[in-house]
PDB file of C-alpha atoms in Angstrom:
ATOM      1  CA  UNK X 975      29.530  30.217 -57.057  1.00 65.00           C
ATOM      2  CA  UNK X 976      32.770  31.090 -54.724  1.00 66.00           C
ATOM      3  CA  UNK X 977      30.603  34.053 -53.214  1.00 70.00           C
ATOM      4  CA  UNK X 978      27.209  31.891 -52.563  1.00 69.00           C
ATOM      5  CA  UNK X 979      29.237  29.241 -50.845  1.00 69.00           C
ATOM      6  CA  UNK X 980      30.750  31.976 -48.291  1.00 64.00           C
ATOM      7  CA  UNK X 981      27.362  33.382 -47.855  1.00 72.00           C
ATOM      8  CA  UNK X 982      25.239  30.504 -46.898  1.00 69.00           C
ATOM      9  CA  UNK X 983      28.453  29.851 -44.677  1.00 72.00           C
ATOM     10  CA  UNK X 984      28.244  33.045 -42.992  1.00 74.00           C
ATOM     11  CA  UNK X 985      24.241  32.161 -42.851  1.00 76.00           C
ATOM     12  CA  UNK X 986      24.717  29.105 -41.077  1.00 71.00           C
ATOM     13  CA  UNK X 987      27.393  30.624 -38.365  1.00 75.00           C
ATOM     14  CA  UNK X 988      25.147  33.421 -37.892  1.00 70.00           C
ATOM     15  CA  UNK X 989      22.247  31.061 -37.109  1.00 69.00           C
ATOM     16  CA  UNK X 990      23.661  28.429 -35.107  1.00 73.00           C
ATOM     17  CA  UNK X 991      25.516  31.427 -32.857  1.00 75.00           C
ATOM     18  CA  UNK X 992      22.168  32.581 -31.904  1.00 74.00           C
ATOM     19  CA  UNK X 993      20.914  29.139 -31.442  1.00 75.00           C
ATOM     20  CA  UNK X 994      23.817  29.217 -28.900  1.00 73.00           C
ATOM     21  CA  UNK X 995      22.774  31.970 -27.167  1.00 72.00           C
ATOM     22  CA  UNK X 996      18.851  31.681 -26.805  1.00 73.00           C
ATOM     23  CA  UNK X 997      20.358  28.279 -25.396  1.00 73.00           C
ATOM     24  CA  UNK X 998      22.364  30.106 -22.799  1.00 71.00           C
ATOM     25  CA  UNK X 999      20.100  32.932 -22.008  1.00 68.00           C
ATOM     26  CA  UNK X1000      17.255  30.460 -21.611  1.00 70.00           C
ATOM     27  CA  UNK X1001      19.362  28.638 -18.978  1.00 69.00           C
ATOM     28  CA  UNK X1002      20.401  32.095 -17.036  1.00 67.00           C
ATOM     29  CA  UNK X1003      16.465  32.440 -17.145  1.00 67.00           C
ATOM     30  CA  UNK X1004      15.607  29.267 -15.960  1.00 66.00           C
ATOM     31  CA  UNK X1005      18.401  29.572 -13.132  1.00 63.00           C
ATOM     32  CA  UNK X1006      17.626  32.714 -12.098  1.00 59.00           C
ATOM     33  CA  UNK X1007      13.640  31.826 -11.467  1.00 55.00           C
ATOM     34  CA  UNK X1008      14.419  28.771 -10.042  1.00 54.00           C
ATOM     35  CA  UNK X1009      16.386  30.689  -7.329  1.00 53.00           C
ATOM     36  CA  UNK X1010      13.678  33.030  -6.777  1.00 51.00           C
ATOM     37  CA  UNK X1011      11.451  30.302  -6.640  1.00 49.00           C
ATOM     38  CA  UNK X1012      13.532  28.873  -3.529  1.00 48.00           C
ATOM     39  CA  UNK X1013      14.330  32.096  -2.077  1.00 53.00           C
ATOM     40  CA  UNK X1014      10.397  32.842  -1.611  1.00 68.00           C
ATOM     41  CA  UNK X1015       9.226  29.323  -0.415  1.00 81.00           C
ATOM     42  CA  UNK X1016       9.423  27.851   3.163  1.00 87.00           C
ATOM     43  CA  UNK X1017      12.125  25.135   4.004  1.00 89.00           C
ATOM     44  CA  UNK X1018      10.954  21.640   4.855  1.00 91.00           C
ATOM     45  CA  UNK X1019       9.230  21.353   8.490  1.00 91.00           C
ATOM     46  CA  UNK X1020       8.302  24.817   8.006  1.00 91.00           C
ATOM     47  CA  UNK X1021       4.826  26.830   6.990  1.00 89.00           C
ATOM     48  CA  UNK X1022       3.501  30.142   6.146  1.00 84.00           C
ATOM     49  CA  UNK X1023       0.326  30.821   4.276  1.00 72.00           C
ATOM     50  CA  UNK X1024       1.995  33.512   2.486  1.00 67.00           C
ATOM     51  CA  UNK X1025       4.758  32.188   0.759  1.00 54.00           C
ATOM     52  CA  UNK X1026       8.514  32.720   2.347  1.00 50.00           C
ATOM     53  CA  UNK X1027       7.068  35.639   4.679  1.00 62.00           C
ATOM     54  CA  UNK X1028       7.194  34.564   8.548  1.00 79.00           C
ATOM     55  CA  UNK X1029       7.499  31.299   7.836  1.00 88.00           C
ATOM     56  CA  UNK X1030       6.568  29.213  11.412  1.00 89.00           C
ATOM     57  CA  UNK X1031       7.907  25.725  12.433  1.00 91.00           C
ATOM     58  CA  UNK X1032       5.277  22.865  12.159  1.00 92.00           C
ATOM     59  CA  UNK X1033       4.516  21.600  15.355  1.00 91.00           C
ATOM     60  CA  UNK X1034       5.089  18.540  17.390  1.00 88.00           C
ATOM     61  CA  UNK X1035       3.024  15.204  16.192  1.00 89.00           C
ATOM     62  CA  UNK X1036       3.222  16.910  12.102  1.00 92.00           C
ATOM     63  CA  UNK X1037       5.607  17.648   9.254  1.00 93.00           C
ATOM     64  CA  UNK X1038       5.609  19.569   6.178  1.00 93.00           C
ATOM     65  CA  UNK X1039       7.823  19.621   2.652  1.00 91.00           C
ATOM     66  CA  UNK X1040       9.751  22.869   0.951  1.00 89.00           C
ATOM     67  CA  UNK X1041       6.896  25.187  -0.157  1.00 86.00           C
ATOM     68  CA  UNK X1042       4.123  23.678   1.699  1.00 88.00           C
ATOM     69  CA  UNK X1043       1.776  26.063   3.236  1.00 87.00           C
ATOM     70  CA  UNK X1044       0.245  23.981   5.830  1.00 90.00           C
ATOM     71  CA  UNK X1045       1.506  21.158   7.967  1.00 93.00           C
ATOM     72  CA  UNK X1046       0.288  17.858   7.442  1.00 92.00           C
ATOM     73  CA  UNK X1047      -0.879  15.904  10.636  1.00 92.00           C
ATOM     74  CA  UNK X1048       1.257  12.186  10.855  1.00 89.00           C
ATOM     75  CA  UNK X1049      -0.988   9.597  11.467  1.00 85.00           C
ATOM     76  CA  UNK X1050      -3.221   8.461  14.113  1.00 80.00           C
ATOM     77  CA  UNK X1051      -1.217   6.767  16.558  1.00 75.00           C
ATOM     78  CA  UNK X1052       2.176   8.352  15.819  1.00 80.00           C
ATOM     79  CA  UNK X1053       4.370  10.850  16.679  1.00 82.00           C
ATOM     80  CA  UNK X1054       6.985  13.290  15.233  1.00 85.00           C
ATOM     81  CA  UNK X1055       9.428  16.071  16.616  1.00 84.00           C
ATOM     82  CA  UNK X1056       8.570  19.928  15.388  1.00 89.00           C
ATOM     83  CA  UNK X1057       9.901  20.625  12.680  1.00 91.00           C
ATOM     84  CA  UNK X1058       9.494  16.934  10.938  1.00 91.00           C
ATOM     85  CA  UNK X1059      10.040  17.504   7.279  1.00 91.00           C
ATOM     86  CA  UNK X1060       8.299  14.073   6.337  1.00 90.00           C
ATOM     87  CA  UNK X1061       5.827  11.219   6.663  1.00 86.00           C
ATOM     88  CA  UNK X1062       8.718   8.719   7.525  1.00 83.00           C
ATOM     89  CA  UNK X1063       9.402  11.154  10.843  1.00 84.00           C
ATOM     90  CA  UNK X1064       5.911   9.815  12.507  1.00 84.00           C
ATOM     91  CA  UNK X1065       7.033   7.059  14.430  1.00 78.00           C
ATOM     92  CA  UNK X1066       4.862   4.967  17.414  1.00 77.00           C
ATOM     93  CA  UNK X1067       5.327   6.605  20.648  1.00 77.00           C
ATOM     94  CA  UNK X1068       7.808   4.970  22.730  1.00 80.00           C
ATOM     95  CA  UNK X1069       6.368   3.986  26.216  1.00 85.00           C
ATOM     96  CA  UNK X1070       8.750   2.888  29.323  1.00 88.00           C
ATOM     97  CA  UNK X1071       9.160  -0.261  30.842  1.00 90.00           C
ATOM     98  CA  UNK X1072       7.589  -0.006  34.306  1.00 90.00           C
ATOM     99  CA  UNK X1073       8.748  -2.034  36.418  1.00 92.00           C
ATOM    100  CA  UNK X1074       6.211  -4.212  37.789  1.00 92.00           C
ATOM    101  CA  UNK X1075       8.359  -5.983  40.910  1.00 92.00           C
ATOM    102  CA  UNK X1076       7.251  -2.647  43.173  1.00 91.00           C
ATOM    103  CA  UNK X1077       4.795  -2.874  46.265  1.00 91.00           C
ATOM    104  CA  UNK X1078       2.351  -0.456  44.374  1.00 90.00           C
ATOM    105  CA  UNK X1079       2.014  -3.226  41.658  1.00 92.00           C
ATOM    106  CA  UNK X1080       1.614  -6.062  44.505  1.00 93.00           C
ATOM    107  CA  UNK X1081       4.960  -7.612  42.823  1.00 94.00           C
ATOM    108  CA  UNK X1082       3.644  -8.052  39.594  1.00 94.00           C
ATOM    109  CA  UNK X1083       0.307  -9.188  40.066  1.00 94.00           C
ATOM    110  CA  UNK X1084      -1.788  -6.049  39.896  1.00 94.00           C
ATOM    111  CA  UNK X1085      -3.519  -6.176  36.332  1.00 95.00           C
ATOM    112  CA  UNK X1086      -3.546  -2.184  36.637  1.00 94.00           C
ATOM    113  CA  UNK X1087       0.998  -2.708  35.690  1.00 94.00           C
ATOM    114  CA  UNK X1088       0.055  -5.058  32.888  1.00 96.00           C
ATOM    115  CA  UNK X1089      -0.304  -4.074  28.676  1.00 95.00           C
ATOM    116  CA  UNK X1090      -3.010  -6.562  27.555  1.00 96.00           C
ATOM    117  CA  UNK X1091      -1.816  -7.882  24.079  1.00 96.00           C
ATOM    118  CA  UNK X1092      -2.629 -11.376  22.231  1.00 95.00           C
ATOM    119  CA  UNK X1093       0.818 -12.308  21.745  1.00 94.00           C
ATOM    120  CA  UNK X1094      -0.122 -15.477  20.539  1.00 91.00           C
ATOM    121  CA  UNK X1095      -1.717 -13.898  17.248  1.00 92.00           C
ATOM    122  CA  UNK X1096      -0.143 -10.594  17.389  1.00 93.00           C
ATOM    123  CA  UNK X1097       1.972 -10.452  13.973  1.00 90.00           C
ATOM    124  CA  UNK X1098       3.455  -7.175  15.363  1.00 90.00           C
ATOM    125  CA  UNK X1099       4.846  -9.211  18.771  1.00 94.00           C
ATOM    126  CA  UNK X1100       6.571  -6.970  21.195  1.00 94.00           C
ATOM    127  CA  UNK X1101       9.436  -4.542  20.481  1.00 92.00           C
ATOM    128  CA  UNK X1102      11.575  -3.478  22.896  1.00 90.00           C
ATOM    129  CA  UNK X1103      14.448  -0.582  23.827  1.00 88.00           C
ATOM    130  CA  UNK X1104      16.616  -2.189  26.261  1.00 86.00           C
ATOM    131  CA  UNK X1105      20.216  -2.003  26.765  1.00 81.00           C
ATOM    132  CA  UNK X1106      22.653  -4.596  26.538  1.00 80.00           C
ATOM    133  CA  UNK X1107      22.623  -7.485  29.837  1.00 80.00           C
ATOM    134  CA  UNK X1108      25.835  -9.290  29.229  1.00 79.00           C
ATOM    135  CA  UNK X1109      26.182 -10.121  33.230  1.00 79.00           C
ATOM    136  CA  UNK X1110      25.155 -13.653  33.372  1.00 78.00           C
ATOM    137  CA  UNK X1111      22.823 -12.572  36.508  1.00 81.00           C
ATOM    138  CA  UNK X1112      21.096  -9.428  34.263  1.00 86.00           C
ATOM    139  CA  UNK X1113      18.222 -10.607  32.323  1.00 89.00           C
ATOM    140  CA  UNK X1114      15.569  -8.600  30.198  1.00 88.00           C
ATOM    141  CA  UNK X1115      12.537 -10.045  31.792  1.00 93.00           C
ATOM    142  CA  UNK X1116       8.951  -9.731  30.090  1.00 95.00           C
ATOM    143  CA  UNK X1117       5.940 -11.661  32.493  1.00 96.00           C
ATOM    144  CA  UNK X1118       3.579 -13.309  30.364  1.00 97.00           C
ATOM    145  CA  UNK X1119       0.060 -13.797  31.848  1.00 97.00           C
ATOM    146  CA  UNK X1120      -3.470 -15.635  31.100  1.00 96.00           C
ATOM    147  CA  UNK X1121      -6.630 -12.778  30.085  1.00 94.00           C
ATOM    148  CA  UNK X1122      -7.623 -12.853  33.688  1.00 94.00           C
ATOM    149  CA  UNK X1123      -3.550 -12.110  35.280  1.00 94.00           C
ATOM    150  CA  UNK X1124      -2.783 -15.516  35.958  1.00 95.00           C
ATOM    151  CA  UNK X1125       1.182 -15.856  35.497  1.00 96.00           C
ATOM    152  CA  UNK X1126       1.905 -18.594  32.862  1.00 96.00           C
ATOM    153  CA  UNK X1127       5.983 -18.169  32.705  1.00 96.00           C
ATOM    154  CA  UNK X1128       8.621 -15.704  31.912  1.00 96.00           C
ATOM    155  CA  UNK X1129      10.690 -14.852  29.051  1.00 94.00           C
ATOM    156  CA  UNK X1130      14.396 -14.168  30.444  1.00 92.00           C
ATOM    157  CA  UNK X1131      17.445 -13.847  28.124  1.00 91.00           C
ATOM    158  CA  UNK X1132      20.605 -11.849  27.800  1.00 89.00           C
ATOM    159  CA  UNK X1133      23.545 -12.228  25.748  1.00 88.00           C
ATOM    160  CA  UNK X1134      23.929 -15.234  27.646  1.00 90.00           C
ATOM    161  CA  UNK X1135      20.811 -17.063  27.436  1.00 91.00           C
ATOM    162  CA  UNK X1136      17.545 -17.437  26.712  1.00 92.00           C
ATOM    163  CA  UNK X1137      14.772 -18.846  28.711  1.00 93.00           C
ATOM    164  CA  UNK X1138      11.102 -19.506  28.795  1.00 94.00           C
ATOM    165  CA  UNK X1139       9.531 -20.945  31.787  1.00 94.00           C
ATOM    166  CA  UNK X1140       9.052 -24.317  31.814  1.00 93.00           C
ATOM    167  CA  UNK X1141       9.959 -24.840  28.051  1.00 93.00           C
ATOM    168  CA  UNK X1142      12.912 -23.633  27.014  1.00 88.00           C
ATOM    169  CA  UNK X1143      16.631 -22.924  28.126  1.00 88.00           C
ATOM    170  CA  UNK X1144      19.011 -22.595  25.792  1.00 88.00           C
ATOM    171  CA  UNK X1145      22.624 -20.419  25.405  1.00 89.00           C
ATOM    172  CA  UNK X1146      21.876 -17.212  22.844  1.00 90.00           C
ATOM    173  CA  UNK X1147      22.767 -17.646  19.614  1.00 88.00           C
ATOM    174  CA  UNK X1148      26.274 -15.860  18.379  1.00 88.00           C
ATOM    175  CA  UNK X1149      24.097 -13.986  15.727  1.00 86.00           C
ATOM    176  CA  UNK X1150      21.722 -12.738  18.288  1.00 86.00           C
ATOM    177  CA  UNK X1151      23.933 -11.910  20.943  1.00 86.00           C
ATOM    178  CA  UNK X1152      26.909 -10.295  18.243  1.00 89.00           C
ATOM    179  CA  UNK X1153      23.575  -8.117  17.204  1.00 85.00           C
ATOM    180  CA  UNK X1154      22.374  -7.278  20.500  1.00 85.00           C
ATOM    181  CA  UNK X1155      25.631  -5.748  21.701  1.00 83.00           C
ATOM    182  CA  UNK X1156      26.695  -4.003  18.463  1.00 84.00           C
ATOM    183  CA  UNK X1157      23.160  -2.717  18.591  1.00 80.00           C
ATOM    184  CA  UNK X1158      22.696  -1.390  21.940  1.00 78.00           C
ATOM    185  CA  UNK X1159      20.091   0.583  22.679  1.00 74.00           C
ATOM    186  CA  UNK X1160      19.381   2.187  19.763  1.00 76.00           C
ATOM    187  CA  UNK X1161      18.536  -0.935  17.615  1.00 82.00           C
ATOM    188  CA  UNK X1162      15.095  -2.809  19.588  1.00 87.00           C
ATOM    189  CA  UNK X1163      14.300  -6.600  19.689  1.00 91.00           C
ATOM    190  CA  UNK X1164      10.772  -7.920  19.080  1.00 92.00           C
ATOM    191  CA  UNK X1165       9.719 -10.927  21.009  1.00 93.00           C
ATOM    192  CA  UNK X1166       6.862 -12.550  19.313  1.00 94.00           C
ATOM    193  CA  UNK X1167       5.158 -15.765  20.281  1.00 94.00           C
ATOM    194  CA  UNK X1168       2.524 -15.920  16.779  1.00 93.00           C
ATOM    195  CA  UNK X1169       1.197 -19.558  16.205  1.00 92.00           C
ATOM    196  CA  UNK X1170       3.273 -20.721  19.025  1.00 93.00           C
ATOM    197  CA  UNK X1171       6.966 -19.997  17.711  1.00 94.00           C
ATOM    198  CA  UNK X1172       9.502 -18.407  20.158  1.00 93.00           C
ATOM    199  CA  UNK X1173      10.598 -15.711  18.515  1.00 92.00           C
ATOM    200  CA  UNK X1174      13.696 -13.126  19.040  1.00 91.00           C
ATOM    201  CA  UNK X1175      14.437 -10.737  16.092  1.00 90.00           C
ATOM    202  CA  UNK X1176      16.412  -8.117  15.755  1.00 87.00           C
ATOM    203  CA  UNK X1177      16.185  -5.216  12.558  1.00 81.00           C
ATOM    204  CA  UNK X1178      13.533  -7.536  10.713  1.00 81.00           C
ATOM    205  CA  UNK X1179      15.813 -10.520  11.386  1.00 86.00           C
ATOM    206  CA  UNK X1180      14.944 -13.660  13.625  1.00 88.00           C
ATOM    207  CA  UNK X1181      18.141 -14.768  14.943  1.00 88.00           C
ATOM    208  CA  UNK X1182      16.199 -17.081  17.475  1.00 91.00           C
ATOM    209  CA  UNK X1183      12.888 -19.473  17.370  1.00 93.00           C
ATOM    210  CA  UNK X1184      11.796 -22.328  19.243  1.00 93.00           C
ATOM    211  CA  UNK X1185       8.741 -23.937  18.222  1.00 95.00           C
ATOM    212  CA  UNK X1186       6.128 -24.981  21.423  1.00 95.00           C
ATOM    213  CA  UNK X1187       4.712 -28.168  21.168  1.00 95.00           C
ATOM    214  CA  UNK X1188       2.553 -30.192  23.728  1.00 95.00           C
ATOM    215  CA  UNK X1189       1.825 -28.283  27.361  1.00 95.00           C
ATOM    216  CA  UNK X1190       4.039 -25.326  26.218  1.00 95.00           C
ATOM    217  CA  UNK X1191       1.920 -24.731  23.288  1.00 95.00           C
ATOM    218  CA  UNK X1192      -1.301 -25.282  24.838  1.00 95.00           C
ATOM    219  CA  UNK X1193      -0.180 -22.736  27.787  1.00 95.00           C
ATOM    220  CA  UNK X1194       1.330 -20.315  26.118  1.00 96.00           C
ATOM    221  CA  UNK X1195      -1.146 -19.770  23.279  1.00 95.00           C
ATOM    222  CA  UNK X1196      -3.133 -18.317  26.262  1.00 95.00           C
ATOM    223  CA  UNK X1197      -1.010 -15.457  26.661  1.00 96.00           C
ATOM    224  CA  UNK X1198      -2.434 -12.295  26.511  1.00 96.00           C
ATOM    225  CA  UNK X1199      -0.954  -9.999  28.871  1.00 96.00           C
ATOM    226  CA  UNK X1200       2.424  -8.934  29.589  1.00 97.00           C
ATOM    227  CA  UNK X1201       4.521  -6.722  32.239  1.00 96.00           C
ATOM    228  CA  UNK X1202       8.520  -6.191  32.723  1.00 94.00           C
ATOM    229  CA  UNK X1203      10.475  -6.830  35.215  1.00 92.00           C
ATOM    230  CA  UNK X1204      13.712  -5.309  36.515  1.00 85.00           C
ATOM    231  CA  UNK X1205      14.005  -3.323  33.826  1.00 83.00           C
ATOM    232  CA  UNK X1206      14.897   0.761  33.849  1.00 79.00           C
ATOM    233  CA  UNK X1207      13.056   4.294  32.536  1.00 80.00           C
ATOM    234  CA  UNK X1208      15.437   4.547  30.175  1.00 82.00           C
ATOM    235  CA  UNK X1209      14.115   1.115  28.657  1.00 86.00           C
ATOM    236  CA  UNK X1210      10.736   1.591  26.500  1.00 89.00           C
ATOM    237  CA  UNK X1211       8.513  -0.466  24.389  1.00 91.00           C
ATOM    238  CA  UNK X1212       6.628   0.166  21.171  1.00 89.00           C
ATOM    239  CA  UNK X1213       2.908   0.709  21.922  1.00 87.00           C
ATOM    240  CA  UNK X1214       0.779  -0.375  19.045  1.00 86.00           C
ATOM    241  CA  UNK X1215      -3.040   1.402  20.302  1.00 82.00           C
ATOM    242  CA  UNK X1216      -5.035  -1.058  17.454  1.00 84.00           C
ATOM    243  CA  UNK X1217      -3.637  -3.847  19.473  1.00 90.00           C
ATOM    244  CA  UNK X1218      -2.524  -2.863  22.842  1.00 91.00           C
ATOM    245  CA  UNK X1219      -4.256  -1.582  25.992  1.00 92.00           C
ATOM    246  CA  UNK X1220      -2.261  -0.525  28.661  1.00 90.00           C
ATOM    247  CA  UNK X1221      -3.083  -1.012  32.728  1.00 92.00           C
ATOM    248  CA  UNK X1222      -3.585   2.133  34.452  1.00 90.00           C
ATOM    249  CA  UNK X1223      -0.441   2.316  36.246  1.00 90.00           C
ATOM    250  CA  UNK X1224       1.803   2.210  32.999  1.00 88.00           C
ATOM    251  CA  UNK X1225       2.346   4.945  30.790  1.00 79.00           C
ATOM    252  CA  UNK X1226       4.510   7.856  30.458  1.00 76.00           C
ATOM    253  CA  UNK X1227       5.864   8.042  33.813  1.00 79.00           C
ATOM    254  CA  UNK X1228       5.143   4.625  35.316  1.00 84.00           C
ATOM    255  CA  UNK X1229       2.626   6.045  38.175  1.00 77.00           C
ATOM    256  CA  UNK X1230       5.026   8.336  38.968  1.00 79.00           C
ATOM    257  CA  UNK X1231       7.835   5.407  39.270  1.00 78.00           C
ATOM    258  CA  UNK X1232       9.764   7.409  36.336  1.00 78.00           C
ATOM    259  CA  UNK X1233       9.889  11.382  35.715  1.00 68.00           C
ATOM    260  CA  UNK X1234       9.152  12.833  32.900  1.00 59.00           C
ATOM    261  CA  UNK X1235      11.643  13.549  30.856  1.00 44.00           C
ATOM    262  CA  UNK X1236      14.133  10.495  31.242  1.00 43.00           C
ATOM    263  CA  UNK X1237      16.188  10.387  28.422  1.00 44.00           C
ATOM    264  CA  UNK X1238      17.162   7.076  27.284  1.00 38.00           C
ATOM    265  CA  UNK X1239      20.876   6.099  28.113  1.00 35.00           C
ATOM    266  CA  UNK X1240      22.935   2.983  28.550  1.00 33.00           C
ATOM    267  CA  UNK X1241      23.737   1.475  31.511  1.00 35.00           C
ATOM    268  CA  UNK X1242      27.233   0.789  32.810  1.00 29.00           C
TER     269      UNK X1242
END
C-alpha cells in the first residue's frame, strides 16, 4: 500500500512538472513569434507591400496602422500630416482670416473677400483660430452680410465684450473670457447664429447666447455671408466645403495678402 501511495505521488509530480513546462515553453514560443511578428511589420504611418522591407512613409492628406500595407486616404474634405498613423489625424483644413478692410477688397464690400455660409441654419456655425484681444480697443471682428453683400451688422467681442450691431452689447462672461485666455490660440471659438440664438462656445461649451427677437431676428436670419476684419495670417477658420463657398480672393494666402507658409503664433 506504502509503495503505491509513493508511486502515484511520484506520477502526479512528474505530470504536473511537465504541465509546467509545456506552459513555459509555450509562452517562450508565443513571445518569441510575437517579436518576429513586430520586427517584420511596418510601424504606424508607414507602408511597404512587402512586409518590413523598405518600408515608405504614407503621404500627406493619408494614414496607415502597424502592419498595414497600403495607406488609407482620410476623408474627402480633410487633411492629415505624412506620416498620420490614424483616422482621428484627418482634420478640416484650416483657412486664414483675410482681412477684408484692404483697398483690393473695396473695404469689405467686394463679395470676391466674402465665405458664403447660412449661418442662420448652419448647425456647424463658424470656428475660429484667433488669439487672445484683451485690449479693450482689439476686437475679433466677423462682418455678417445679406446673400447679395449687403452689410447687416458686425459681431465684435474680446475678453472685454461682446457686441452685435444694433442688438446686443454686453460685458463677456467670466467663463468665456477665463476660457478664451487660458485657451489661446490653440483652443478655437465657434460663433453660431442657428434659429436666431447668439452663440459663443468654446471646446463644445456655450459660455454665451443671446436670443434675437423682433428686427434683430428678422435681420439677422438673413445672414448668409461673412468676412473678417482686422484680424492676422496667423488667425484661420475652419472651412466646412458641404457648407461653405469661399470668394475668390480668400484662401490659402489671402490674394497674396499672406505668404505661404505663416505659421500660426500669438500676438504680443
Amino acid at each position: 500500500w506504502y509503495q503505491r501511495r509513493v508511486r502515484g505521488l511520484e506520477r502526479w509530480r512528474f505530470v504536473k512538472k511537465n504541465k509546467k513546462k509545456k506552459k513555459k515553453d509555450s509562452k517562450k514560443k508565443k513571445n518569441k513569434n510575437k517579436k518576429k511578428k513586430s520586427e517584420t511589420l511596418c510601424a504606424a504611418g508607414s507602408f511597404s507591400s512587402h512586409g518590413g522591407s523598405g518600408c515608405l512613409p504614407c503621404p500627406a492628406n493619408s494614414f496607415s496602422k502597424e502592419g498595414d500595407k497600403t495607406c488609407r486616404l482620410c476623408p474627402e474634405g480633410t487633411v492629415s500630416p505624412p506620416q498620420s498613423t490614424s483616422r482621428a489625424d484627418c482634420v478640416l483644413p484650416k483657412t486664414p482670416t483675410c482681412d477684408c478692410w484692404t483697398p483690393e477688397c473695396g473695404y469689405c464690400t467686394d463679395l470676391a473677400c466674402t465665405v458664403r455660409q447660412n449661418l442662420a441654419e448652419s448647425d456647424q456655425g463658424l470656428t475660429v483660430y484667433s488669439s487672445p484681444r484683451t485690449n479693450k480697443k482689439s476686437y475679433n471682428t466677423v462682418i455678417l452680410y445679406d446673400v447679395e453683400g449687403s452689410e447687416l451688422g458686425q459681431l465684435r467681442w474680446n475678453t472685454k465684450g461682446i457686441f452685435l450691431t444694433g442688438c446686443a452689447r454686453c460685458r463677456t462672461p467670466h467663463a468665456l473670457r477665463t476660457a478664451r485666455i487660458r485657451g489661446g490660440l490653440r483652443d478655437p471659438w465657434t460663433f453660431s447664429l442657428k434659429d436666431g440664438v447668439v452663440s459663443l462656445s468654446m471646446g463644445g461649451d456655450a459660455l454665451y447666447t443671446n436670443t434675437l427677437t423682433g428686427e434683430c431676428l428678422k435681420r439677422y436670419s438673413k445672414t448668409a455671408r461673412f468676412a473678417f476684419r482686422g484680424m492676422k495670417c496667423h488667425n484661420s477658420f475652419l472651412f466646412y466645403p458641404e457648407e461653405m463657398e469661399m470668394g475668390s480672393k480668400v484662401g490659402a494666402e489671402c490674394d497674396g495678402q499672406c505668404p505661404a507658409g505663416v505659421e500660426a503664433i500669438v500676438e504680443e
